[in-house]
Structure formats: C-alpha cells, structure tokens
C-alpha cells in the first residue's frame, strides 16, 4: 500500500481483506457522512444507527466498487439510498415514485459554485428552513452547499442528469427563500 | 464506544462479510442474459405489430382513412400494446439503473433511442417472413403460448373484405365494381365513406372496403384510385406480390 493511498486504493485493499484499509476509509468518511445525515435527516432520530448501517453495507458490497470511478461518489450514493429508504419507512415526507425532472432536458446549469444567502439568517434558522424543504430539493442543497460537491459529483451520486441537479438547486433555493422569508416576517 | 469502533467490532466478529467478486460477476451475467431475452421479446412483439399492420387487408385499410386505421388498430389485441409499453419501460429501467451512462442524459433521449431501435429491428424481423410462417403453421395447430393468436387475427382481417377494380355502375344504392377475377355489387348506405370524395364515374379505378351481411356485401368505404396498380400504395405492390405468391388471401386480389 502506498504511503498516502487514495480512497480508491483503500477500497480495493479493503475488498481484498485489508481491515486497516477499511478502518482508514471509515476515518475519512464518517464525519462527512454524519454531517450529511445531520443536515438531510435533521428531523429524524436514529441517525447514528442509520450511518452505522451505511458503513456496514459499504463493507459488505465493497467488491462491487469499480476503482475507475470516485469512491466518494459511490459511498455517498449508498448513503443517499439508505437515507431515502429511511424517510420512506418513516412516512413523514412524500417521496415521488416518478420524478419528471429527469425526463426532459433542461437549460444547462449556470454555475457550479455555492450561491450566497441573505446574511439576515443565522445557521439555526437556515437549518430550520432547510428541514421544511421536500427531500429532493433538500438533498441537492445539502450536497452542494454544505458538502461542497460539484453538480457533476451530485449527478453521479443521485444518478440524475447534471441539468436536473441544476434545476433542483435553483428550485430548492427559490422555495428556501420563500420559507425563510415567511420565518422572518 | 464510538460508532466507528462499533462498526469495526461487528466486522471483527464476522457479523458482516464481504460479498465475493464472483457474486457480482454472476449478477451481471444474469442481468445481461435477462436483458438479451427482454430485447428479443420486445423485438418479437414489435415485429408482430409491424406484421399485423401490413398483413393482408391490414396494409390496405389505412388507405381508407381513419376508418381503415381504426379497424386495423381495433383488431390488435389490447394486451399486445400493453406488453410493448411495459417492456419498453422495463428496458429503459435496465438502461438507467444498470449502465454508467443511462442516467446522464434526460430519460426522454434514451427512451427515444430504445423506441427507434425496437421499431427498426422489429421492422427488419417482420421482413424475414417469420410471422408469415407462424401464421401458416397455426392453420394446422396452435402455437404454444400464443394459441390461435395468429389465425384469430388473420380471420379478423379477412372478415374485412377489400375489392378493387373499375366502376361498372354506380347509383345511390349500389356500386358495381369489376376486376380481372370477378364482378361484385356492393350496397351503399348513409354510413358509407368516400375518403376521396363521391365524384365517381364509370370506369374509375376504385377500392371498396366491405363486409358481408346476410348474403349482401355492404360497403364501408369506397376509395378512388389514380390507377389500379397504385393500390394500396405504389411501394406496397412488391410486397403484395409476395403475399399472393404464398397464397395467403386468395380472391382478394
């Protein structure tokens, strides 16, 4: 194993039975995924147990990872799927069976950078507003603004076209502004 | 104990095992085989629909406008259409879920590509005569799973008779049309359609779509032709020569 192995090299080693390699992967990604879970599943309990399930699932299926692609996208995808299934089981928020955003082409996304919010909101209120968004808008905003992932990376995680990511972020921001404005007044 | 240590302990205790490479290899092989079977089935059903749309009278009827088109479509079992739609959606699901590129473009693009592929291959397979041979074999015995499907559909199409020839006589109640083989009289009614207009004279080449009721041929539609040879469409003439050669519809032409 090289001195500073990449995530992909660690994943391959873990698949070959190297437990230290997997331990290192957990160290690298636990906090990131916990942050993602805290933002995306703020109104749900048992996030820690759910995250544990994610890492156990990653371990079980580590040999299905193709090192040609980014490990981070792969592990985020597994986490995303588990989080969505978790929300569906709890039944508190509607998850669309068919998402028409992915059906038709949209105008190309304008920018890949996080936009700036109106400074009137503090983080707590922003999180509060975020929790009121439907999951499909919340997750792209969390991944883009808090996880600093690019549209391309989010597209790989959610397995939707890049243009759809842009559309969801745009609509998510619009809805978030409305929610936040109502909160301030 | 931190969550990270708990995860590692479960792994150490052997509660979670890594799935081996061959598991994924087997899964991919099964998916590939399943996809190939699905594609073959969709192509078969699509070629069946193409065959139905060009089989005997079905190829002629659209010439009579929406009445003819509606007759052809109504004769196709509804479950065929559902089957095609269902399989197309299933193929789309396979492309999006199982490939690394299927999701990168809007679904409508891959759906259109799949549709074009299925139509092109369906059309190609329909030209091979496979369905003609199956149709002929059902005359003797039913095909497993399809039963009398081919012969039933053929009978529905044959029940709609199409006669072409030149007008011998025409009045408000009857049109008499002659052809090389026979002269036939068709009764007209208020419901008889004239897609090319009622302006018909003796000697005009026409095609008459009719059904036999109580020993009388009732005309559904009368279509004026530019030339008898142009029926049903100039490019279809070669095809109908082939149909005649295998003697599928004696007496129609």
Coordinates of C-alpha atoms in Angstrom, one line a residue:
Chain A
X1 CA 0.0 0.0 0.0
X2 CA 1.4 3.5 -0.9
X3 CA 2.1 6.0 1.8
X4 CA -0.8 8.2 1.1
X5 CA -3.3 5.9 -0.5
X6 CA -6.3 7.3 -2.4
X7 CA -9.8 6.4 -1.4
X8 CA -10.0 4.1 -4.4
X9 CA -6.8 2.2 -3.4
X10 CA -8.1 1.8 0.1
X11 CA -11.4 0.4 -1.2
X12 CA -9.6 -2.1 -3.3
X13 CA -7.4 -3.2 -0.4
X14 CA -10.4 -3.4 1.9
X15 CA -12.1 -5.7 -0.7
X16 CA -9.1 -7.9 -0.6
X17 CA -9.5 -8.3 3.2
X18 CA -7.3 -5.5 4.5
X19 CA -9.2 -4.4 7.6
X20 CA -6.9 -1.4 8.3
X21 CA -7.7 -0.1 4.9
X22 CA -11.4 -0.1 5.7
X23 CA -10.7 1.4 9.1
X24 CA -9.0 4.3 7.3
X25 CA -12.0 4.7 5.0
X26 CA -14.3 4.9 7.9
X27 CA -12.0 7.5 9.5
X28 CA -12.0 9.6 6.3
X29 CA -15.7 9.5 5.6
X30 CA -17.5 9.1 8.9
X31 CA -17.7 12.7 9.8
X32 CA -18.6 13.8 6.3
X33 CA -21.5 11.4 6.1
X34 CA -22.6 12.3 9.6
X35 CA -22.7 15.9 8.6
X36 CA -24.7 14.9 5.5
X37 CA -27.1 12.9 7.6
X38 CA -27.5 15.6 10.2
X39 CA -28.5 18.1 7.5
X40 CA -30.6 15.8 5.4
X41 CA -32.3 13.9 8.3
X42 CA -32.4 16.7 10.8
X43 CA -35.9 16.0 11.8
X44 CA -35.3 12.3 12.3
X45 CA -33.7 10.4 15.2
X46 CA -31.5 7.3 14.9
X47 CA -29.2 9.0 12.5
X48 CA -26.1 7.4 14.1
X49 CA -27.6 3.9 13.8
X50 CA -28.5 4.5 10.2
X51 CA -25.0 5.7 9.5
X52 CA -23.7 2.5 11.0
X53 CA -25.9 0.6 8.6
X54 CA -24.5 2.6 5.7
X55 CA -20.9 1.7 6.6
X56 CA -21.7 -2.0 7.2
X57 CA -23.4 -2.0 3.8
X58 CA -20.4 -0.4 2.2
X59 CA -18.2 -3.0 3.7
X60 CA -20.4 -5.9 2.5
X61 CA -20.6 -4.6 -1.0
X62 CA -17.0 -3.2 -1.2
X63 CA -16.2 -5.6 -4.1
X64 CA -18.8 -4.0 -6.3
X65 CA -16.9 -0.7 -6.3
X66 CA -15.2 0.0 -9.6
X67 CA -11.9 1.8 -8.9
X68 CA -12.3 3.6 -12.2
X69 CA -14.8 5.9 -10.5
X70 CA -14.6 8.0 -7.4
X71 CA -15.1 6.2 -4.2
X72 CA -16.6 9.3 -2.6
X73 CA -19.5 9.4 -5.1
X74 CA -20.0 5.7 -4.5
X75 CA -20.2 5.9 -0.8
X76 CA -22.4 9.0 -0.9
X77 CA -24.7 7.1 -3.2
X78 CA -25.1 4.3 -0.8
X79 CA -25.7 6.8 2.0
X80 CA -28.3 8.6 -0.1
X81 CA -30.2 5.4 -0.9
X82 CA -30.2 4.4 2.7
X83 CA -31.4 7.9 3.8
X84 CA -34.2 7.9 1.2
X85 CA -35.3 4.4 2.3
X86 CA -35.3 5.5 5.9
X87 CA -37.5 8.5 5.1
X88 CA -39.9 6.3 3.1
X89 CA -40.2 3.9 6.0
X90 CA -41.0 6.7 8.4
X91 CA -43.6 8.0 6.0
X92 CA -43.3 11.6 7.3
X93 CA -42.3 13.1 4.0
X94 CA -43.6 12.3 0.5
X95 CA -41.0 10.7 -1.9
X96 CA -42.1 10.8 -5.5
X97 CA -42.3 7.5 -7.3
X98 CA -41.6 9.0 -10.7
X99 CA -39.5 12.2 -10.9
X100 CA -40.4 14.1 -14.0
X101 CA -37.4 16.3 -13.6
X102 CA -35.2 13.6 -15.1
X103 CA -37.5 13.0 -18.1
X104 CA -36.9 16.1 -20.2
X105 CA -33.8 18.2 -20.9
X106 CA -33.3 21.5 -19.0
X107 CA -31.2 24.5 -19.8
X108 CA -27.6 24.0 -18.7
X109 CA -26.8 24.9 -15.1
X110 CA -25.3 28.4 -14.8
X111 CA -22.8 27.9 -12.1
X112 CA -21.1 25.3 -10.1
X113 CA -20.5 27.5 -7.1
X114 CA -22.5 27.9 -3.9
X115 CA -24.6 31.0 -4.0
X116 CA -24.6 33.4 -1.1
X117 CA -27.6 33.7 1.1
X118 CA -29.0 36.8 2.5
X119 CA -27.0 37.4 5.7
X120 CA -30.1 38.0 7.8
X121 CA -30.5 34.3 8.6
X122 CA -28.3 32.6 11.2
X123 CA -27.4 28.9 10.8
X124 CA -30.0 27.6 13.1
X125 CA -32.9 29.4 11.3
X126 CA -31.4 28.3 7.9
X127 CA -31.3 24.7 9.1
X128 CA -34.9 25.1 10.2
X129 CA -36.0 26.3 6.8
X130 CA -34.0 23.6 5.1
X131 CA -35.9 20.9 7.0
X132 CA -39.1 22.2 5.6
X133 CA -38.0 21.6 2.1
X134 CA -39.1 18.4 0.2
X135 CA -36.3 15.8 0.3
X136 CA -35.4 16.1 -3.4
X137 CA -34.5 19.8 -3.0
X138 CA -33.1 19.5 0.4
X139 CA -30.6 16.8 -0.6
X140 CA -29.1 18.7 -3.5
X141 CA -28.7 21.9 -1.5
X142 CA -27.1 20.0 1.4
X143 CA -24.7 18.2 -1.0
X144 CA -23.8 21.4 -2.9
X145 CA -23.6 24.0 -0.1
X146 CA -22.6 22.0 2.9
X147 CA -20.7 19.1 1.4
X148 CA -19.3 21.4 -1.3
X149 CA -19.8 18.8 -4.0
X150 CA -20.0 19.9 -7.7
X151 CA -23.0 19.4 -9.9
X152 CA -21.2 16.6 -11.7
X153 CA -20.4 14.8 -8.4
X154 CA -24.1 15.3 -7.2
X155 CA -25.2 13.9 -10.6
X156 CA -23.1 10.8 -10.0
X157 CA -24.4 10.3 -6.5
X158 CA -28.1 10.8 -7.3
X159 CA -27.8 9.3 -10.8
X160 CA -29.6 12.1 -12.5
X161 CA -28.5 14.3 -15.3
X162 CA -26.4 17.3 -14.4
X163 CA -29.1 19.7 -15.8
X164 CA -31.6 18.1 -13.4
X165 CA -29.2 18.9 -10.5
X166 CA -29.1 22.5 -11.6
X167 CA -32.9 22.7 -11.9
X168 CA -33.4 21.2 -8.4
X169 CA -30.9 23.5 -6.8
X170 CA -32.5 26.5 -8.5
X171 CA -36.0 25.5 -7.4
X172 CA -34.7 24.5 -4.0
X173 CA -33.2 27.9 -3.4
X174 CA -36.4 29.6 -4.5
X175 CA -38.5 27.5 -2.2
X176 CA -36.0 28.0 0.6
X177 CA -36.2 31.8 0.2
X178 CA -39.9 31.7 0.4
X179 CA -39.8 29.6 3.6
X180 CA -37.1 31.7 5.1
X181 CA -38.9 34.9 4.3
X182 CA -42.1 33.6 6.0
X183 CA -40.0 32.7 9.0
X184 CA -38.5 36.2 9.3
X185 CA -41.9 38.0 9.0
Chain B
X1 CA -17.9 3.1 22.4
X2 CA -17.9 5.3 19.4
X3 CA -19.9 4.4 16.3
X4 CA -16.7 3.8 14.3
X5 CA -15.5 1.3 16.8
X6 CA -18.9 -0.4 16.9
X7 CA -18.7 -0.8 13.1
X8 CA -15.2 -2.3 13.3
X9 CA -16.2 -4.6 16.1
X10 CA -19.1 -6.0 14.0
X11 CA -16.7 -6.7 11.2
X12 CA -14.2 -8.3 13.5
X13 CA -16.9 -10.5 15.0
X14 CA -17.8 -11.7 11.5
X15 CA -21.3 -10.4 11.7
X16 CA -20.8 -8.8 8.3
X17 CA -19.0 -10.5 5.5
X18 CA -17.8 -9.0 2.2
X19 CA -19.6 -10.4 -0.8
X20 CA -17.1 -12.1 -3.2
X21 CA -16.3 -10.9 -6.7
X22 CA -18.0 -13.9 -8.3
X23 CA -21.3 -12.8 -6.7
X24 CA -21.2 -9.6 -8.8
X25 CA -20.0 -11.4 -11.8
X26 CA -22.9 -13.8 -11.6
X27 CA -25.3 -10.9 -11.0
X28 CA -24.0 -9.1 -14.1
X29 CA -24.3 -12.2 -16.2
X30 CA -27.8 -12.8 -15.1
X31 CA -28.8 -9.2 -15.8
X32 CA -27.1 -9.4 -19.2
X33 CA -28.9 -12.6 -20.1
X34 CA -32.2 -11.2 -18.8
X35 CA -31.7 -8.0 -20.9
X36 CA -31.0 -10.0 -24.0
X37 CA -34.1 -12.1 -23.5
X38 CA -36.1 -8.9 -22.9
X39 CA -34.7 -7.3 -26.0
X40 CA -35.5 -10.3 -28.1
X41 CA -39.0 -10.4 -26.7
X42 CA -39.7 -6.7 -27.3
X43 CA -38.3 -7.1 -30.9
X44 CA -40.5 -10.1 -31.5
X45 CA -43.6 -8.2 -30.2
X46 CA -42.7 -5.1 -32.2
X47 CA -42.2 -7.2 -35.4
X48 CA -45.5 -8.8 -34.7
X49 CA -47.2 -5.4 -34.6
X50 CA -45.4 -4.5 -37.9
X51 CA -46.6 -7.7 -39.4
X52 CA -50.2 -7.1 -38.2
X53 CA -50.2 -3.6 -39.7
X54 CA -49.1 -5.0 -43.1
X55 CA -50.8 -8.3 -43.1
X56 CA -53.2 -8.8 -45.9
X57 CA -56.0 -6.4 -45.6
X58 CA -54.4 -4.5 -42.7
X59 CA -52.0 -2.9 -45.1
X60 CA -54.8 -1.8 -47.4
X61 CA -57.2 -0.5 -44.8
X62 CA -55.3 2.7 -43.9
X63 CA -55.9 3.8 -47.4
X64 CA -59.5 4.4 -46.3
X65 CA -58.5 7.0 -43.8
X66 CA -59.3 6.8 -40.1
X67 CA -62.0 4.2 -40.6
X68 CA -59.4 1.8 -42.0
X69 CA -56.8 2.7 -39.5
X70 CA -59.3 2.3 -36.6
X71 CA -60.3 -1.1 -38.0
X72 CA -56.7 -2.3 -38.0
X73 CA -56.0 -1.0 -34.6
X74 CA -59.2 -2.4 -33.1
X75 CA -58.3 -5.8 -34.3
X76 CA -54.9 -5.8 -32.5
X77 CA -55.3 -7.3 -29.0
X78 CA -55.1 -4.7 -26.3
X79 CA -52.6 -6.7 -24.3
X80 CA -50.1 -6.5 -27.2
X81 CA -50.0 -2.7 -26.8
X82 CA -49.6 -3.0 -23.1
X83 CA -46.9 -5.6 -23.5
X84 CA -44.9 -3.4 -25.8
X85 CA -45.2 -0.4 -23.5
X86 CA -44.4 -2.4 -20.4
X87 CA -41.3 -4.0 -22.0
X88 CA -40.1 -0.6 -23.3
X89 CA -40.3 0.8 -19.8
X90 CA -38.5 -2.2 -18.4
X91 CA -35.7 -1.8 -21.0
X92 CA -35.5 1.9 -20.0
X93 CA -35.2 0.9 -16.4
X94 CA -32.3 -1.5 -17.2
X95 CA -30.5 1.2 -19.2
X96 CA -30.8 3.8 -16.5
X97 CA -30.1 1.6 -13.5
X98 CA -27.5 -0.8 -14.8
X99 CA -25.4 1.3 -17.1
X100 CA -23.0 4.0 -16.1
X101 CA -24.3 6.4 -18.8
X102 CA -28.0 5.8 -18.9
X103 CA -28.8 8.4 -16.2
X104 CA -26.5 11.1 -17.5
X105 CA -29.0 12.3 -20.1
X106 CA -32.7 13.0 -19.7
X107 CA -34.8 9.9 -19.8
X108 CA -36.6 11.0 -23.0
X109 CA -33.4 10.6 -25.0
X110 CA -32.7 7.0 -24.1
X111 CA -36.4 6.2 -24.4
X112 CA -36.5 7.5 -27.9
X113 CA -33.3 5.6 -28.8
X114 CA -34.8 2.4 -27.4
X115 CA -38.0 3.0 -29.3
X116 CA -36.1 3.7 -32.6
X117 CA -34.0 0.5 -32.1
X118 CA -37.1 -1.6 -31.4
X119 CA -39.0 -0.2 -34.3
X120 CA -36.0 -0.7 -36.7
X121 CA -35.3 -4.2 -35.6
X122 CA -39.0 -5.0 -35.4
X123 CA -39.5 -3.9 -39.0
X124 CA -36.4 -5.8 -40.1
X125 CA -37.6 -9.0 -38.4
X126 CA -41.1 -8.6 -39.9
X127 CA -39.5 -8.7 -43.3
X128 CA -37.9 -12.1 -42.7
X129 CA -41.2 -13.9 -43.1
X130 CA -41.1 -15.4 -39.6
X131 CA -44.6 -14.3 -38.8
X132 CA -45.9 -15.5 -42.2
X133 CA -44.6 -18.9 -41.4
X134 CA -46.0 -18.9 -37.9
X135 CA -49.3 -17.8 -39.3
X136 CA -49.4 -20.6 -41.8
X137 CA -48.4 -23.2 -39.1
X138 CA -51.3 -22.1 -36.9
X139 CA -53.7 -23.1 -39.6
X140 CA -52.8 -26.7 -38.7
X141 CA -52.2 -26.4 -34.9
X142 CA -51.9 -23.8 -32.3
X143 CA -48.5 -22.4 -31.3
X144 CA -47.6 -22.9 -27.6
X145 CA -48.4 -19.8 -25.5
X146 CA -49.8 -17.9 -28.5
X147 CA -52.5 -20.4 -29.2
X148 CA -54.7 -19.4 -32.1
X149 CA -53.5 -15.9 -31.9
X150 CA -52.2 -15.7 -35.5
X151 CA -55.2 -17.3 -37.1
X152 CA -57.7 -15.4 -34.9
X153 CA -56.2 -12.1 -36.0
X154 CA -56.0 -13.3 -39.6
X155 CA -59.6 -14.2 -39.5
X156 CA -60.5 -10.7 -38.2
X157 CA -58.6 -9.1 -41.0
X158 CA -60.1 -11.4 -43.6
X159 CA -63.6 -10.5 -42.3
X160 CA -63.0 -7.1 -43.7
X161 CA -63.0 -7.6 -47.4
X162 CA -61.3 -5.3 -49.9
X163 CA -62.1 -5.4 -53.5
X164 CA -60.5 -3.4 -56.2
X165 CA -61.5 -2.8 -59.8
X166 CA -63.1 -0.4 -62.1
X167 CA -66.6 1.0 -61.6
X168 CA -69.1 -0.7 -63.9
X169 CA -72.2 1.0 -62.5
X170 CA -73.0 3.5 -59.7
X171 CA -76.1 4.8 -58.2
X172 CA -77.3 6.0 -54.7
X173 CA -77.8 2.4 -53.5
X174 CA -75.2 0.3 -55.2
X175 CA -71.8 0.3 -56.7
X176 CA -70.8 -2.4 -59.1
X177 CA -67.1 -2.9 -59.4
X178 CA -65.3 -5.3 -61.8
X179 CA -61.9 -6.8 -61.5
X180 CA -60.0 -9.3 -63.6
X181 CA -61.4 -12.2 -61.5
X182 CA -65.0 -11.2 -60.8
X183 CA -67.6 -8.5 -60.7
X184 CA -69.1 -7.6 -57.4
X185 CA -72.0 -5.5 -56.3
X186 CA -71.8 -3.5 -53.0
X187 CA -74.7 -1.8 -51.4
X188 CA -74.2 1.7 -50.3
X189 CA -75.7 3.4 -47.2
X190 CA -75.6 6.7 -45.4
X191 CA -72.7 5.3 -43.4
X192 CA -70.5 4.5 -46.5
X193 CA -67.5 6.7 -46.5
X194 CA -65.9 8.2 -49.6
X195 CA -62.4 9.3 -48.4
X196 CA -61.5 10.6 -51.9
X197 CA -64.9 12.1 -52.5
X198 CA -68.2 10.9 -54.1
X199 CA -67.2 12.2 -57.5
X200 CA -67.0 8.8 -59.2
X201 CA -67.8 7.8 -62.8
X202 CA -67.9 4.6 -64.8
X203 CA -64.5 3.2 -65.5
X204 CA -62.8 4.9 -62.5
X205 CA -60.4 2.6 -60.6
X206 CA -61.6 2.1 -57.0
X207 CA -61.1 0.0 -53.9
X208 CA -64.1 -0.9 -51.8
X209 CA -63.9 -1.9 -48.2
X210 CA -66.9 -4.1 -47.3
X211 CA -68.4 -6.7 -45.0
X212 CA -70.8 -9.4 -45.9
X213 CA -74.1 -9.3 -44.0
X214 CA -76.9 -11.6 -44.8
X215 CA -75.5 -12.5 -48.1
X216 CA -75.1 -8.9 -49.2
X217 CA -71.8 -7.0 -49.4
X218 CA -72.1 -3.7 -47.6
X219 CA -69.6 -1.1 -48.5
X220 CA -67.9 0.7 -45.6
X221 CA -65.8 2.9 -47.8
X222 CA -65.1 3.5 -51.4
X223 CA -61.7 4.9 -52.3
X224 CA -61.0 6.3 -55.8
X225 CA -57.6 5.3 -57.1
X226 CA -55.4 7.1 -59.6
X227 CA -54.5 3.8 -61.2
X228 CA -55.4 0.3 -60.2
X229 CA -51.7 -0.5 -60.0
X230 CA -51.3 2.1 -57.3
X231 CA -53.3 0.1 -54.8
X232 CA -52.8 0.1 -51.9
X233 CA -49.7 2.2 -52.3
X234 CA -47.1 2.1 -55.2
X235 CA -44.3 0.9 -52.9
X236 CA -46.5 -1.8 -51.4
X237 CA -47.1 -3.5 -54.7
X238 CA -43.9 -5.6 -54.5
X239 CA -44.9 -6.7 -51.0
X240 CA -48.4 -7.8 -52.1
X241 CA -46.9 -9.8 -54.9
X242 CA -45.0 -11.7 -52.3
X243 CA -48.2 -12.3 -50.3
X244 CA -50.0 -13.5 -53.3
X245 CA -47.2 -15.9 -54.1
X246 CA -47.6 -17.7 -50.8
X247 CA -51.4 -17.7 -51.4
X248 CA -52.5 -16.2 -48.1
X249 CA -55.5 -14.4 -49.4
X250 CA -57.0 -16.0 -52.5
X251 CA -59.7 -14.0 -54.0
X252 CA -58.8 -10.7 -52.5
X253 CA -56.7 -9.6 -55.4

